[in-house]
XYZ file of C-alpha atoms in Angstrom:
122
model
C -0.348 -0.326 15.318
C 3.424 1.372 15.001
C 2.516 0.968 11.202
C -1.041 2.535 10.443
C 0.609 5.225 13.147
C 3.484 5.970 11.082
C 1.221 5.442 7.964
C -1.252 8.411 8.754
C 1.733 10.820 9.756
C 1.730 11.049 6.224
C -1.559 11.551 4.781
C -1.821 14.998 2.564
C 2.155 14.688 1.578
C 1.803 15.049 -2.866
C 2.190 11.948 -4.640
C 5.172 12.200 -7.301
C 5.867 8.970 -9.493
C 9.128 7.537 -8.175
C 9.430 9.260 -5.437
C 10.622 7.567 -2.312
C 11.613 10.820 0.507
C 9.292 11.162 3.068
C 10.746 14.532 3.145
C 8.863 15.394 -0.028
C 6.765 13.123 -2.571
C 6.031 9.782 -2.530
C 4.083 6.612 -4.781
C 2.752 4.371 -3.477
C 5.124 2.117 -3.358
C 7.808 4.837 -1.688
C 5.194 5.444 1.061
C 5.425 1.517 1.970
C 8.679 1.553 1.838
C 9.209 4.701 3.826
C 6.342 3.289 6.537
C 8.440 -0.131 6.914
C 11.911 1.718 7.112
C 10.717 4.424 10.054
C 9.532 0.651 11.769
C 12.888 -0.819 11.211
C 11.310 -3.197 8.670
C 12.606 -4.031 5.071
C 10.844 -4.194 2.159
C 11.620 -3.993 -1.700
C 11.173 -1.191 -3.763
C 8.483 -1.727 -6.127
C 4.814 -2.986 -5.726
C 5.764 -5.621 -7.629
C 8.619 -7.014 -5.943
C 6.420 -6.190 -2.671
C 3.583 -8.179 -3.749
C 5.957 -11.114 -4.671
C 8.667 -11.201 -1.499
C 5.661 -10.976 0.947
C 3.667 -13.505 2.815
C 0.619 -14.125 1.161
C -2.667 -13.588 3.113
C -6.340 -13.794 1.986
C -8.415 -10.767 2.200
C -10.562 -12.093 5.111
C -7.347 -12.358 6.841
C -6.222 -9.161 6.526
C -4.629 -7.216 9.669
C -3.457 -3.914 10.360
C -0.036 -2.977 8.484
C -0.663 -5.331 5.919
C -0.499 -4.775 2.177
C -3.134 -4.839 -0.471
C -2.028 -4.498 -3.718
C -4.109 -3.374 -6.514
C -3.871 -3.884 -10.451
C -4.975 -0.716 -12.193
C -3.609 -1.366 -15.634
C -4.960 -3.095 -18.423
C -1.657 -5.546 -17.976
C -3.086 -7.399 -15.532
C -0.353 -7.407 -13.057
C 0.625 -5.467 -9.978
C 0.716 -1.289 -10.462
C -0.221 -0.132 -6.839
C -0.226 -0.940 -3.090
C -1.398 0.607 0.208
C -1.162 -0.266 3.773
C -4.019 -1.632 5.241
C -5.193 -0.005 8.287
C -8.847 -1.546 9.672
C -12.274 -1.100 9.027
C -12.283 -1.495 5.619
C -9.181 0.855 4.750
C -5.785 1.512 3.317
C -3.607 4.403 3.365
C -2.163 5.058 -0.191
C -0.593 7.118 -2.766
C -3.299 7.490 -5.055
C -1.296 9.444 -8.243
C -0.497 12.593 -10.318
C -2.055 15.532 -8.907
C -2.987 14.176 -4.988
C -1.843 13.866 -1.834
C -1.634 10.193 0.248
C -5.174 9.522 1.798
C -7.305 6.967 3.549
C -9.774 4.669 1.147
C -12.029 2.438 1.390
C -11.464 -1.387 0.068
C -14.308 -1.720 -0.619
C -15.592 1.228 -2.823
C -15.963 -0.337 -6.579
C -12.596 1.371 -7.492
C -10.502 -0.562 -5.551
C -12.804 -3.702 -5.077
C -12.801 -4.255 -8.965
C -9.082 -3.576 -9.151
C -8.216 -5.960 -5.863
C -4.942 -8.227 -6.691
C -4.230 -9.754 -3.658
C -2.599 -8.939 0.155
C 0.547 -10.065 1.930
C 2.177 -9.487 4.984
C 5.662 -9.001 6.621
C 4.525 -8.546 10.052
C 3.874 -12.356 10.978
């Protein structure tokens, strides 16, 4: 619960690629690592390296502070993560132009674009 608390402390900061101070802008993968770090947990820097260092969970299995990563380029691989809060939602960085924000997995958006979910709380 620490982590969907800390999480929602920072819905509505702007989204700016790279950008990893909670102080002012933050992607996606910042925000996680921001999160963990106020929790006194580690995690690396990039969705990527996120997706790949964590434990592996199925989406039926998912739990509060988990991660669910997302691929939303035409690469196929990893390009975006959020912290999965209950109910159907994740707290995120969407992109360019907006703020972090609450969604729902399963809206089409994000349910197409699903890649997988891990976790480095258990």
């Amino acid at each position: 619960d620490e982590i969907v608390d800390t999480a929602q402390t920072f819905i509505g900061i702007p989204y700016q690629w790279g950008g990893c101070s909670p102080d002012s802008a933050l992607d996606c993968s910042g925000l996680v690592l921001a999160v963990y770090q106020l929790n006194g947990l580690n995690v690396p820097r990039t969705s990527e390296d996120q997706y790949r260092n964590g434990r592996q969970v199925m989406a039926d299995e998912l739990e509060k502070g988990d991660l669910v990563f997302f691929s939303t380029s035409s690469n196929g691989r990893v390009s975006h993560v959020g912290i999965y809060v209950g109910d159907d939602k994740f707290i995120h960085a969407p992109g360019r132009g907006k703020t972090i924000c609450s969604e729902k997995l399963s809206t089409s958006y994000y349910r197409d674009r699903f890649y997988g979910a891990c976790s480095y709380l258990r």
